[in-house]
Each structure stands twice: as C-alpha cells, then as structure tokens.
Amino acid sequence: MIHFEEVSVTYEGHEAPTIQQVQLTIPEGELVLLIGPSGVGKSTLLGTVSGLVPHFTGGTLRGRVTVDGRDTRTHKPRELADLVGTVGQDPLAHFVTDTVEDELAYGMESLGLAPHVMRRRVEETLDLLGLADLRDRPIATLSGGQQQRVAIGSVLTPHPKVLVLDEPTSALDPAAAEEVLSVLQRLVHDLGTTVLMAEHRLERVIQYADRALLLPSPAAAPILGTPAEIMAISPVHPPVVTLGRLAGWNPLPLSVRDARRRATDLRARLATRAPLSTSQAQHDPQPPTAKTSHKKTRTGEPTETGGAGGYDNPAEGRVHPERPAAEGISRLRAALRLRRGTNATPPRAAKAIATATVKALGVRRARIDALRAVTLTLTPGETTALMGRNGAGKSTLLNALVGMIEPTTGTVTVNGRTPHRTPPRELIREVGLVPQEPRDLLYADTVAAECAAADADAEAPPGTCRDLVTALLPGVPDDTHPRDLSEGQRLALALAIVLTGRPPLLLLDEPTRGLDYAAKARLADVLRDLAAEGHAIVLATHDVELAAEIAHRVVILADGEVVADGPTADVVVSSPSFAPQVSKILAPDPWLTVTQVREALA
Amino acid sequence: MPTNDEPPQQGTANTPAAPPATGGTPTHFAQPPTASTPVGEPAASGVPTHDPQPPTASTPHKKARGAGGKTGPAAGQPHPRRPRAERRRTPYTTRSNALHPGAWWLWAIGLATAASRTTNPLLLALLVAVAGYVVAARRTDAPWARSYTAFVKLGLAVVAIRLVFNVALGSPIPGTHTLLTLPEAPLPDWAKGIRIGGRVTAEGMLFALYDGARLATLLICVGAANALANPARLLKSLPGALYEAGVAVVVAMTFAPNMVADVARLRTVRRLRGRPTGGIKAILQIGLPVLEGALERSVAVAASMDARGYGRTAHVPPAVRHTTTVLTLGGLLGVCAGTYGLLAAEGARYGLPVLLTGLAAALAGLRLGGRRSVRTRYRPDRWGARAWLVAGSGAAVAAAMIWAGTYAPDALHPGVVPLTAPELPLWPALATLLGLLPAFVTPAPQTPQESK
C-alpha cells in the first residue's frame, strides 16, 4: 500500500537529513506502529505519507514515496485527501468547522461527493465511532477522547485507504485512549484500513500492532518487523517488555495477558520476597554507581534502565540518558545545598508539619461543581499522584493550591497562608506549579534571560536558576531559544524556574505529556530527589507508570470528589484502570515497577 | 408486508395534511393514520385495549410512526400517547428541522427596522422584551448563543455613553427644566455651535435617553440573531465562488475565542512566576506568546485543511478559464466605469447601463468561476414553512411600524418639549407582539439532558 524507495528528507537550514535510507513497503490492511525516541524523525516519516512533507513543511525529499500507486512528489496533500487521512496529537488543531456533523462532512464536501453519499457515510461513521449522541454538539464542548474520535471520524468519511496518526492518545486519559484504540482496531479488522501510527506510550498500543517500525536513532535506517521482534531490540519499550526481558521470556510478551500467562514461575520466585515499600525505595539515596551496576554489560544482552519503560540508545554521539540524569542529580543536590547554605533554611524533611492543607474545598464554575468537599493534607517529602479522568477536577485542585482559583467553599492553606490572598511575589516562595503546557511559563528569548528573570522574580541570588537549569538540563547553552528546546527540556526549564523560589510545595500538571521514556525516567529521578530533599510534590497525571514509579500516595478524583486516597500500592493494585502493567501481571502481589522486581531478584 | 394493506396507505396518504379533527374521531382503524401525523395521536385513551387489529398490523403502524417521527420529537424517544396540548408543541430541534439561519436574521432585521422607526421608550422596551423572550425560549447552549448578554451590555453602554455626552456637550433641545449647570468652557469664536459644559436640562436628557435606547434596541436585535442563528451555518449558505472566503471567516471566528482563552490563561499563569496578573505590562509581556500560539495554531489548521482536500479544483478547460477571467475583470472594470459615469456630471446617460452590464458580467464570471470548485454541500439548510413564518413575522413588525409612522407619527415619537409621559399606542404595540411568533413556531432546543 505504501512504498518508500530510498527516501531521505532534509529540512532547510539543517545539514544532515532528518530521515534517510528509508526503504520499505507497508502492506494493505496492517496496523503499523512507528516507534523510537523523541527527535528521530517519526513525524517527518508520517508526513511524507500524507504529502505534507515536503509540500507543506518545506525541505527536500529525495527518493520516492508512493501511496496506492500515487507518487507524493507529483500529488499535493489535497490530491491525496481521498486516499490518506491524517490525524495529529492535538485534535483542536484539526477542526475546521464547529459542530460534529459538519466536521465529519467537511472532507467529503471538499472532495465533491454527492449529498446522498455524504449523508449515508456520516450516519455510518457516527455509528462506527459511537458518536451518534454527539452529532449536533459544538466540538468545543466535547471531552478530549470524544474530540479525538471526531478527528478520526472526520478523516474516515472520505473512505481513505491509509490512516496516518501522530500520537493520537498522548493527550488522553487511559479510558479515552482505550476508546480511540478500540476504534482503530475495528477499522483495521472490519474495513481493512492501513494504519500507520506513531506513539510514545507503547504500553497502550503495542499489543494492537501487526507490525512495528523502529527508528532507532536520527537518520538511521528504519527496521520493520513483528512487534515482538522489534521489542527485543528497541531502545524504547513498555514495562511489560522490560519485565519480559528481565525474566528472560522468549518470545517477549506484549500484552498484560500474554505476560500473565508466563509469569507463574516469576510470581513463585517473588512470592518469598516482599517489595521494598515505594517510599523506602525512593528515599533510599542510591549513588549513581549503584544504578549503573544493574546494567548487564554482556554483549547481546539488552540493557535495562528506568522502570517506567526503558530507554537505551545505541546511537553514538547521543549521551546515555542515565548518566546525565545521575550527574544532573548530584549537581541538583549541590545546587539545593548551596541554596540551603546561603539561606540557612533547616531541612524541611525533618518537620512533620503539613505543607498544605485542603479542608472541605468546593469550587464551582458556571453552575458546575468542579470540586466538592475535597479534604487533603500534604506533608513534606511526600509525593502524591492525583489521578482521575479528564475533567475530574485535578487541574482545578492544583490551581486552587496556587491561588489561581478562589475556593467557593472550604479553605486552602499552604504553609499557613491562603494562596489566593497572597501576593504572587510572596506566593512563589510557598508553592510552585509547572503547568500542563510548560511553554506558558516562558516569556524570554533565551534560556539565560529566562533564568535572570526568574531570579529577579523570586528575589533569589543571581545564578540560582541557572544552577538549577544546569543541574536538570546539562549541556543547554545560554543563548538557546526556549522554543527550540524539546518537550522534555522545556519541562526541565520550567521546573527550574519554579524551583528558583524554593517552594516547599511543588505541583506538576500532566508532566509526562509528550515525553519519551528517557525524558520520563529523568523526570522521575529528579522528582524523587526533590521529594527526598523535603519537597511536598503533587502530580496530576494520567500516567499510571509514572505514578507507580515515584508516588508514595495516590488520590483518585472523580466528578470533583476524592474517591480513593491511600498509599500507592493499596490504591493502585486493585484498580483496573490505574494499575501499572507490572502490578497487573504480578497481581495479587503488590509489585508496582520493574525496578522493584529487579531489586528483589538481585 | 402485512396482510392488512389499508392502514399504511391511509397513514402515508394523509401524513402532513391530516386535519386534527379526523385524528380525534376514534374509529376502529383510526390508529395508524393518526399515529403517522406529525401532530400525534388522538386523546382517546381506551382504544388500544379493544383494538381489533391483528398483531401483524403493528408493523405498518410502527413504520408509519417512524416516518412521522422525523419531524416529531427527538428520534428514538417513545411517545406512546400524548395529550392534545402536547402535540401542538413544536418538535425539538435537530439538524433536519433546524430553521434556516437567514430566517432568524430577517426576523431580527425586521425588529431592528421597527426599532429604528420609533423613539417611544415603551415600544422600544416592548421590542427588547419580544426579542429577549424569543432568545430565552429558543437559544441553545452552544458557544455562539452566549453572545446575547454581551450585546445587551453593549446596548446599556451605548445608552450610558449617549447620556454622558449629553451632559458634557449639551444638547440642541431647548428646555426649561434645568437639572444642573456645569461650568462652561469658553471656546473661541470659530467654534461656535460647540459647547462644553453648561446647562443640563431634563428635556435634553430625556431626548438623549430615547435616542440611546433606540440604538441599544437595534444592537440587541442583532445580538438576538447572533444568539439564535449559528453564524457559521449562515456563511455556508453563501454561493460557491465565495465559499473560500466563508471558510476563512469561519476559521477566524473559531480562532477569536481561542485567542481570548489564551490571553486569559497566560495572564493567570503569570502568577506562577510571581508577577502581577493585571496591568498593561502583563498584556504586553504575554502578547508575543499569544500571537505565537495563534500563528502555530493557524499553521496547524492550514495543514489539516490541506490534507483534507481544501482547495481541490476540478479540471476546467482553458477556454472556460479565460472566459471567467475576462468576464470577471471586464465586469469589475464596467462596474467602476459605470459608477464613475453615474457620479460624474457628463456620463450620466451611459452610467447606469454600463454599471448594470458590468455587474452582470462580474456575476457571470463568479458563477463560471464556481465551476472550478468541486465542492458539494452537506445537508444545506432548507427554507421551509417555519422559516417563512419567522421571516414574515419580522417583516410584519417592520411593516406595521413603518405604516404607523405615517399614520400616527406622534405616538411613535413622544415629545420632550414640553415634558410628557410617553403613551403606549395600542395598534403598534399589538403589531410588535407579532414578533413573538418564532417562539411558538420554531423547533424547541433540546433540554440539556446529556450535555454534561
């Protein structure tokens, strides 16, 4: 269906090609998953199929891409519109009209299909994607999962033979992601659509793929194979594969179901041991060398890293993720200590006083109770994961804690102060929030200017922020424009800026959105270290693997109410939607992460 | 098909035309035909128990009901037996029975025309009340429907500004009732006729109030149309050649709220950097990120539109293409020349014909240009009986007010010198109430049952 012949793409202003030597054929009716670390050219490869690369983005394409016999060099994206449907990560950037039904019809209108054909296909698509109840609704009022389904539906109505999806579930909660993936599954099975999809969150998608296409490093030739084959060599892999590699299972299991069937002996081996409690594992200040010693160095053996999926990079010139992380952490510690020294602040971890208390908090917005009677106490050194579906009130709670929202009822106190009555200048020394879009925090043209501004804002000694940046983000020059940073780097910069005010309470909203496993592992290390330093940390996240990895405590919100609150292992193990993969595989024993299992077996 | 052929035939035969009277007479076979009428079933409740119909007859029965259900209430909702009062109600709005947006605009323009013909505050208040009632009864909870309050506020602001100007600049209305006297700024001779400060009279203030109220009513009528008719759908009714312009406007309209949301979000996020969220500096600092975000989003939408076939063109033979160009360009030139001719003293004789020919040529060019576009339209809005009624009610209000303006001008323009209490003229007021018709004939918005 899709043929790549010696394809390479070079963008203007770049010397080296972004992708090269792509030589492969994707047969009809397959769901092909495109995997690889950030920045290896996944989006570029996807763009060549729809013709947006190079017709829309610019750059030079060498070689030839044909889709169902049509050459993308001679066919513009609009002339491929009846053949290729493209859906991106942000559905809102995809919509042209304002109601669901119009959106579904838009593509067909452009192609000039007859009205009765359009009508029939819209009805069919509404049923296929379960959107019939939403047909007249304005798109802006839909939830994320619904929007993504509408986006997929809108490219399905012209009956394309190929569907290209760039991280379709990244921004969705687990349930909404399931919704979208089951639709894709159905398309492949019932309609024979060829699907080419890139996704970071492999734990969600790998079991649905017929084939996997691995881009191991920038400008390296891609490798096409069955998911199990690719997973055996892939530098990025979900926890289930990491566990499979650790246990030496062959072929590697890709789904929890496969893994569970083979895990009998592993469960037996682990039965005699108990996992280190999450908090113990995290407070344990492992020296960097201890971690590296876990790596198997024998050639041919896959190397293992962080538990929330692994990452190892065979490419030369790219630094190993773990080393800079470890190095960064020691520097971070130095930076924090330095600040402690200059400010003579006693280590907060010693105190058992609550950093923040939320009492019977209620927030109402436009007749909707966003939060209802939420009571919560956050203590120093504790990492709390705030989970729940989109719209459950996670962000509202975080915003109330930083005073961006005034409580309707109840009280919020952070270090004895009421956030929404505290002037911003003083508040940043009590509580810091890294928003969902870290870019929102960045105004300046360069990293250095951003740091200087942060120091001035927080009245911290000059250089404080820059030290933090160096610790969190080694090797970023001062004159880099924040826009040119990758998602993970931008997050680290925003985190450094927020930490400049030394807030004892640190809040992060959806920090792993758009991060690959490497960036995620680094973030986990950094947060764990901050918690050990005595920060109280609250993460609002959909990422169950991250929560399992670093959170001591999980609070689940639903419809603005707290429905579960307790130690991670207790809350998460029994839950079908919030349990991490390892926990699902090894249930009923309370194992949460591959790291725990590895340490127990060692 | 069932053995009993009669009921379905009857049922389909008198679908829309069935007079309500026949529906009320309970004969043995009255069930199927009445069930099929969109107004509903007879009130006689005892019938089904001794209904001699064989069970097979229930199939056509259902079918007929299904056909009727399209214009009826929300599809799929069972409505076994409705009281008489309920069947007079209009159906819930769906895509199929949605009123043509043009009808709402004509209705609103009708009310606005009526408002422009009078300064009688009682009539104006009545017009506002009529528009407000229809909006309250028929608007949905879609984002564009929320603009009504904004227009009402704008109207009030207009009245306030008009009054402030009157206080500050005085008014030409002679009056004897002085409310207060402001110090008058001396102005040079050449600025005669302009006054700053001075006497403020009750008559002048009243006149300004009437005048401002008229303008506010106009604005509120426009706001009503905006809240009731989806502006995007109105643009969809544009002719094919103007389609691309329409899309640009629609995309821009969806962008504006996004940008407003961006500004609001970035302003609150400034708090996280320990900076004040208000003030000019805040706006300046977030200006660039907001514009950057808007630019990025527009590039993303452009890519999406491109990948979805926006701007696909049909192959048009060169001859047609050239003719299009000649017609459009020639036509526009003709329009220019004709307009010049009309305005200039010499060419008045040729002006009109040249203008008309030019216009015709340009329109033909546009029409021919439409051939290049391969687009079709999905479920265009239909102009039905309800649309005629709505547009007609607006036109009737306007016509009645214009007529009243010639018949009883005094009642429409209550005097301010000497001060008199305005009276409500009976006939224009009753005519204004015609504008309420849309609240009773248009499909009702769904109650927000599954919206949250």
PDB file of C-alpha atoms in Angstrom, chain A residues 130-307:
ATOM      1  CA  GLY A 130     -20.097   5.788  18.710  1.00  0.00           C
ATOM      2  CA  LEU A 131     -20.692   9.493  18.107  1.00  0.00           C
ATOM      3  CA  ALA A 132     -24.403   9.372  17.291  1.00  0.00           C
ATOM      4  CA  ASP A 133     -25.428  11.080  20.530  1.00  0.00           C
ATOM      5  CA  LEU A 134     -22.994  13.901  19.936  1.00  0.00           C
ATOM      6  CA  ARG A 135     -23.901  14.705  16.353  1.00  0.00           C
ATOM      7  CA  ASP A 136     -25.296  18.188  16.942  1.00  0.00           C
ATOM      8  CA  ARG A 137     -22.908  19.166  19.690  1.00  0.00           C
ATOM      9  CA  PRO A 138     -20.437  22.021  19.243  1.00  0.00           C
ATOM     10  CA  ILE A 139     -16.975  20.472  19.096  1.00  0.00           C
ATOM     11  CA  ALA A 140     -15.613  22.833  21.732  1.00  0.00           C
ATOM     12  CA  THR A 141     -17.893  21.243  24.351  1.00  0.00           C
ATOM     13  CA  LEU A 142     -16.609  17.686  23.847  1.00  0.00           C
ATOM     14  CA  SER A 143     -14.097  15.861  26.024  1.00  0.00           C
ATOM     15  CA  GLY A 144     -10.605  15.054  24.759  1.00  0.00           C
ATOM     16  CA  GLY A 145     -11.409  11.459  23.867  1.00  0.00           C
ATOM     17  CA  GLN A 146     -14.565  12.468  22.074  1.00  0.00           C
ATOM     18  CA  GLN A 147     -12.689  15.139  20.155  1.00  0.00           C
ATOM     19  CA  GLN A 148     -10.040  12.685  19.078  1.00  0.00           C
ATOM     20  CA  ARG A 149     -12.743  10.275  17.898  1.00  0.00           C
ATOM     21  CA  VAL A 150     -14.364  13.088  15.922  1.00  0.00           C
ATOM     22  CA  ALA A 151     -10.991  13.900  14.385  1.00  0.00           C
ATOM     23  CA  ILE A 152     -10.548  10.287  13.340  1.00  0.00           C
ATOM     24  CA  GLY A 153     -14.120  10.151  12.062  1.00  0.00           C
ATOM     25  CA  SER A 154     -13.605  13.301  10.052  1.00  0.00           C
ATOM     26  CA  VAL A 155     -10.808  11.718   8.049  1.00  0.00           C
ATOM     27  CA  LEU A 156     -12.627   8.390   7.758  1.00  0.00           C
ATOM     28  CA  THR A 157     -15.677   9.657   5.911  1.00  0.00           C
ATOM     29  CA  PRO A 158     -13.886  10.039   2.559  1.00  0.00           C
ATOM     30  CA  HIS A 159     -13.036   6.318   2.958  1.00  0.00           C
ATOM     31  CA  PRO A 160      -9.263   6.655   2.891  1.00  0.00           C
ATOM     32  CA  LYS A 161      -7.220   3.512   2.377  1.00  0.00           C
ATOM     33  CA  VAL A 162      -4.492   4.752   4.670  1.00  0.00           C
ATOM     34  CA  LEU A 163      -4.810   6.372   8.056  1.00  0.00           C
ATOM     35  CA  VAL A 164      -1.799   8.250   9.466  1.00  0.00           C
ATOM     36  CA  LEU A 165      -1.878   9.081  13.161  1.00  0.00           C
ATOM     37  CA  ASP A 166       0.734  11.061  15.051  1.00  0.00           C
ATOM     38  CA  GLU A 167       0.447  10.300  18.782  1.00  0.00           C
ATOM     39  CA  PRO A 168      -3.318  10.054  18.836  1.00  0.00           C
ATOM     40  CA  THR A 169      -3.578   9.076  22.512  1.00  0.00           C
ATOM     41  CA  SER A 170      -0.823  11.164  24.095  1.00  0.00           C
ATOM     42  CA  ALA A 171      -3.140  13.798  25.484  1.00  0.00           C
ATOM     43  CA  LEU A 172      -5.838  11.390  26.633  1.00  0.00           C
ATOM     44  CA  ASP A 173      -6.623   9.684  29.902  1.00  0.00           C
ATOM     45  CA  PRO A 174      -6.377   5.880  29.894  1.00  0.00           C
ATOM     46  CA  ALA A 175     -10.102   5.351  29.316  1.00  0.00           C
ATOM     47  CA  ALA A 176     -10.289   7.824  26.439  1.00  0.00           C
ATOM     48  CA  ALA A 177      -7.185   6.257  24.913  1.00  0.00           C
ATOM     49  CA  GLU A 178      -8.864   2.856  25.052  1.00  0.00           C
ATOM     50  CA  GLU A 179     -11.841   4.392  23.271  1.00  0.00           C
ATOM     51  CA  VAL A 180      -9.681   5.641  20.424  1.00  0.00           C
ATOM     52  CA  LEU A 181      -7.592   2.498  20.167  1.00  0.00           C
ATOM     53  CA  SER A 182     -10.587   0.202  20.032  1.00  0.00           C
ATOM     54  CA  VAL A 183     -11.913   2.292  17.162  1.00  0.00           C
ATOM     55  CA  LEU A 184      -8.624   1.923  15.307  1.00  0.00           C
ATOM     56  CA  GLN A 185      -8.639  -1.781  15.966  1.00  0.00           C
ATOM     57  CA  ARG A 186     -12.094  -2.003  14.496  1.00  0.00           C
ATOM     58  CA  LEU A 187     -11.104  -0.071  11.399  1.00  0.00           C
ATOM     59  CA  VAL A 188      -8.232  -2.375  10.687  1.00  0.00           C
ATOM     60  CA  HIS A 189     -10.257  -5.507  11.272  1.00  0.00           C
ATOM     61  CA  ASP A 190     -13.573  -4.535   9.685  1.00  0.00           C
ATOM     62  CA  LEU A 191     -12.626  -2.139   6.933  1.00  0.00           C
ATOM     63  CA  GLY A 192      -9.126  -3.255   6.051  1.00  0.00           C
ATOM     64  CA  THR A 193      -7.749   0.246   6.511  1.00  0.00           C
ATOM     65  CA  THR A 194      -3.981   0.506   6.608  1.00  0.00           C
ATOM     66  CA  VAL A 195      -2.988   2.376   9.746  1.00  0.00           C
ATOM     67  CA  LEU A 196       0.405   3.947  10.346  1.00  0.00           C
ATOM     68  CA  MET A 197       0.664   5.322  13.851  1.00  0.00           C
ATOM     69  CA  ALA A 198       3.401   6.897  15.951  1.00  0.00           C
ATOM     70  CA  GLU A 199       3.020   6.745  19.706  1.00  0.00           C
ATOM     71  CA  HIS A 200       5.198   7.294  22.767  1.00  0.00           C
ATOM     72  CA  ARG A 201       3.010   5.424  25.175  1.00  0.00           C
ATOM     73  CA  LEU A 202       3.825   1.954  23.973  1.00  0.00           C
ATOM     74  CA  GLU A 203       2.168   0.274  26.933  1.00  0.00           C
ATOM     75  CA  ARG A 204      -1.118   1.373  25.464  1.00  0.00           C
ATOM     76  CA  VAL A 205      -0.671   0.426  21.856  1.00  0.00           C
ATOM     77  CA  ILE A 206       1.919  -2.235  21.300  1.00  0.00           C
ATOM     78  CA  GLN A 207      -0.490  -5.126  21.679  1.00  0.00           C
ATOM     79  CA  TYR A 208      -2.695  -3.809  18.886  1.00  0.00           C
ATOM     80  CA  ALA A 209       0.063  -3.522  16.310  1.00  0.00           C
ATOM     81  CA  ASP A 210       0.507  -6.025  13.484  1.00  0.00           C
ATOM     82  CA  ARG A 211       3.958  -4.702  12.785  1.00  0.00           C
ATOM     83  CA  ALA A 212       6.328  -2.287  14.375  1.00  0.00           C
ATOM     84  CA  LEU A 213       8.593   0.084  12.541  1.00  0.00           C
ATOM     85  CA  LEU A 214      11.559   1.155  14.616  1.00  0.00           C
ATOM     86  CA  LEU A 215      13.541   4.311  14.030  1.00  0.00           C
ATOM     87  CA  PRO A 216      16.420   3.589  16.418  1.00  0.00           C
ATOM     88  CA  SER A 217      18.206   6.931  16.120  1.00  0.00           C
ATOM     89  CA  PRO A 218      18.173  10.045  13.969  1.00  0.00           C
ATOM     90  CA  ALA A 219      18.897   9.335  10.348  1.00  0.00           C
ATOM     91  CA  ALA A 220      19.322   5.618  10.939  1.00  0.00           C
ATOM     92  CA  ALA A 221      17.593   3.225   8.627  1.00  0.00           C
ATOM     93  CA  PRO A 222      14.244   2.063   9.988  1.00  0.00           C
ATOM     94  CA  ILE A 223      13.654  -1.567  10.880  1.00  0.00           C
ATOM     95  CA  LEU A 224      10.323  -3.229  10.169  1.00  0.00           C
ATOM     96  CA  GLY A 225       9.299  -6.398  11.959  1.00  0.00           C
ATOM     97  CA  THR A 226       6.745  -8.050  14.160  1.00  0.00           C
ATOM     98  CA  PRO A 227       6.196  -6.200  17.425  1.00  0.00           C
ATOM     99  CA  ALA A 228       7.892  -8.962  19.425  1.00  0.00           C
ATOM    100  CA  GLU A 229      10.981  -8.920  17.206  1.00  0.00           C
ATOM    101  CA  ILE A 230      11.235  -5.160  17.340  1.00  0.00           C
ATOM    102  CA  MET A 231      10.667  -5.024  21.077  1.00  0.00           C
ATOM    103  CA  ALA A 232      13.620  -7.344  21.593  1.00  0.00           C
ATOM    104  CA  ILE A 233      15.938  -4.745  20.088  1.00  0.00           C
ATOM    105  CA  SER A 234      14.095  -1.491  20.655  1.00  0.00           C
ATOM    106  CA  PRO A 235      15.668   1.184  22.856  1.00  0.00           C
ATOM    107  CA  VAL A 236      12.167   2.226  23.936  1.00  0.00           C
ATOM    108  CA  HIS A 237       9.846  -0.334  25.408  1.00  0.00           C
ATOM    109  CA  PRO A 238       6.881  -0.546  27.765  1.00  0.00           C
ATOM    110  CA  PRO A 239       7.196  -2.037  31.278  1.00  0.00           C
ATOM    111  CA  VAL A 240       5.682  -5.328  30.173  1.00  0.00           C
ATOM    112  CA  VAL A 241       8.569  -5.793  27.746  1.00  0.00           C
ATOM    113  CA  THR A 242      11.110  -4.627  30.306  1.00  0.00           C
ATOM    114  CA  LEU A 243       9.789  -7.232  32.699  1.00  0.00           C
ATOM    115  CA  GLY A 244       9.794  -9.824  29.938  1.00  0.00           C
ATOM    116  CA  ARG A 245      13.426  -9.065  29.161  1.00  0.00           C
ATOM    117  CA  LEU A 246      14.300  -9.207  32.834  1.00  0.00           C
ATOM    118  CA  ALA A 247      12.640 -12.583  33.244  1.00  0.00           C
ATOM    119  CA  GLY A 248      14.187 -13.796  30.001  1.00  0.00           C
ATOM    120  CA  TRP A 249      10.893 -14.678  28.360  1.00  0.00           C
ATOM    121  CA  ASN A 250      11.076 -15.564  24.697  1.00  0.00           C
ATOM    122  CA  PRO A 251       9.170 -14.532  22.621  1.00  0.00           C
ATOM    123  CA  LEU A 252       8.601 -11.335  24.525  1.00  0.00           C
ATOM    124  CA  PRO A 253       5.077 -10.792  25.781  1.00  0.00           C
ATOM    125  CA  LEU A 254       3.435  -7.613  24.505  1.00  0.00           C
ATOM    126  CA  SER A 255       0.220  -7.544  26.459  1.00  0.00           C
ATOM    127  CA  VAL A 256      -0.536  -7.997  30.121  1.00  0.00           C
ATOM    128  CA  ARG A 257      -2.485 -11.113  29.202  1.00  0.00           C
ATOM    129  CA  ASP A 258       0.486 -12.781  27.485  1.00  0.00           C
ATOM    130  CA  ALA A 259       2.779 -11.808  30.302  1.00  0.00           C
ATOM    131  CA  ARG A 260       0.436 -13.050  32.988  1.00  0.00           C
ATOM    132  CA  ARG A 261       0.280 -16.468  31.403  1.00  0.00           C
ATOM    133  CA  ARG A 262       4.009 -16.802  31.535  1.00  0.00           C
ATOM    134  CA  ALA A 263       4.514 -15.142  34.870  1.00  0.00           C
ATOM    135  CA  THR A 264       3.589 -18.129  37.033  1.00  0.00           C
ATOM    136  CA  ASP A 265       7.159 -19.038  37.800  1.00  0.00           C
ATOM    137  CA  LEU A 266       8.174 -15.434  38.294  1.00  0.00           C
ATOM    138  CA  ARG A 267       5.354 -14.993  40.768  1.00  0.00           C
ATOM    139  CA  ALA A 268       6.516 -18.117  42.544  1.00  0.00           C
ATOM    140  CA  ARG A 269      10.067 -16.783  42.703  1.00  0.00           C
ATOM    141  CA  LEU A 270       8.873 -13.467  44.034  1.00  0.00           C
ATOM    142  CA  ALA A 271       6.418 -14.984  46.472  1.00  0.00           C
ATOM    143  CA  THR A 272       9.025 -15.296  49.182  1.00  0.00           C
ATOM    144  CA  ARG A 273      10.176 -11.722  48.852  1.00  0.00           C
ATOM    145  CA  ALA A 274       8.365  -8.533  49.596  1.00  0.00           C
ATOM    146  CA  PRO A 275       8.825  -5.412  47.520  1.00  0.00           C
ATOM    147  CA  LEU A 276      10.588  -2.577  49.141  1.00  0.00           C
ATOM    148  CA  SER A 277       7.867  -0.159  50.005  1.00  0.00           C
ATOM    149  CA  THR A 278       7.710   2.591  47.443  1.00  0.00           C
ATOM    150  CA  SER A 279       8.720   5.210  49.893  1.00  0.00           C
ATOM    151  CA  GLN A 280      11.686   3.212  51.077  1.00  0.00           C
ATOM    152  CA  ALA A 281      12.866   2.668  47.572  1.00  0.00           C
ATOM    153  CA  GLN A 282      12.618   6.307  46.856  1.00  0.00           C
ATOM    154  CA  HIS A 283      14.098   7.737  49.952  1.00  0.00           C
ATOM    155  CA  ASP A 284      16.987   5.427  49.529  1.00  0.00           C
ATOM    156  CA  PRO A 285      19.631   7.771  48.178  1.00  0.00           C
ATOM    157  CA  GLN A 286      21.185   5.383  45.743  1.00  0.00           C
ATOM    158  CA  PRO A 287      24.514   6.508  44.476  1.00  0.00           C
ATOM    159  CA  PRO A 288      24.611   6.701  40.702  1.00  0.00           C
ATOM    160  CA  THR A 289      27.119   3.897  40.561  1.00  0.00           C
ATOM    161  CA  ALA A 290      24.739   1.508  42.271  1.00  0.00           C
ATOM    162  CA  LYS A 291      22.265   2.043  39.498  1.00  0.00           C
ATOM    163  CA  THR A 292      24.636   1.509  36.672  1.00  0.00           C
ATOM    164  CA  SER A 293      25.745  -1.730  38.218  1.00  0.00           C
ATOM    165  CA  HIS A 294      22.316  -3.140  37.447  1.00  0.00           C
ATOM    166  CA  LYS A 295      23.068  -2.956  33.808  1.00  0.00           C
ATOM    167  CA  LYS A 296      24.052  -6.160  32.195  1.00  0.00           C
ATOM    168  CA  THR A 297      27.138  -5.477  30.245  1.00  0.00           C
ATOM    169  CA  ARG A 298      27.421  -8.690  28.337  1.00  0.00           C
ATOM    170  CA  THR A 299      27.100  -8.021  24.668  1.00  0.00           C
ATOM    171  CA  GLY A 300      23.896  -9.149  23.103  1.00  0.00           C
ATOM    172  CA  GLU A 301      22.063  -8.778  26.351  1.00  0.00           C
ATOM    173  CA  PRO A 302      19.613  -5.945  26.331  1.00  0.00           C
ATOM    174  CA  THR A 303      20.440  -3.257  28.808  1.00  0.00           C
ATOM    175  CA  GLU A 304      17.894  -2.229  31.350  1.00  0.00           C
ATOM    176  CA  THR A 305      17.161   1.156  32.703  1.00  0.00           C
ATOM    177  CA  GLY A 306      14.332   3.010  34.412  1.00  0.00           C
ATOM    178  CA  GLY A 307      11.287   1.053  35.338  1.00  0.00           C
TER     179      GLY A 307
END
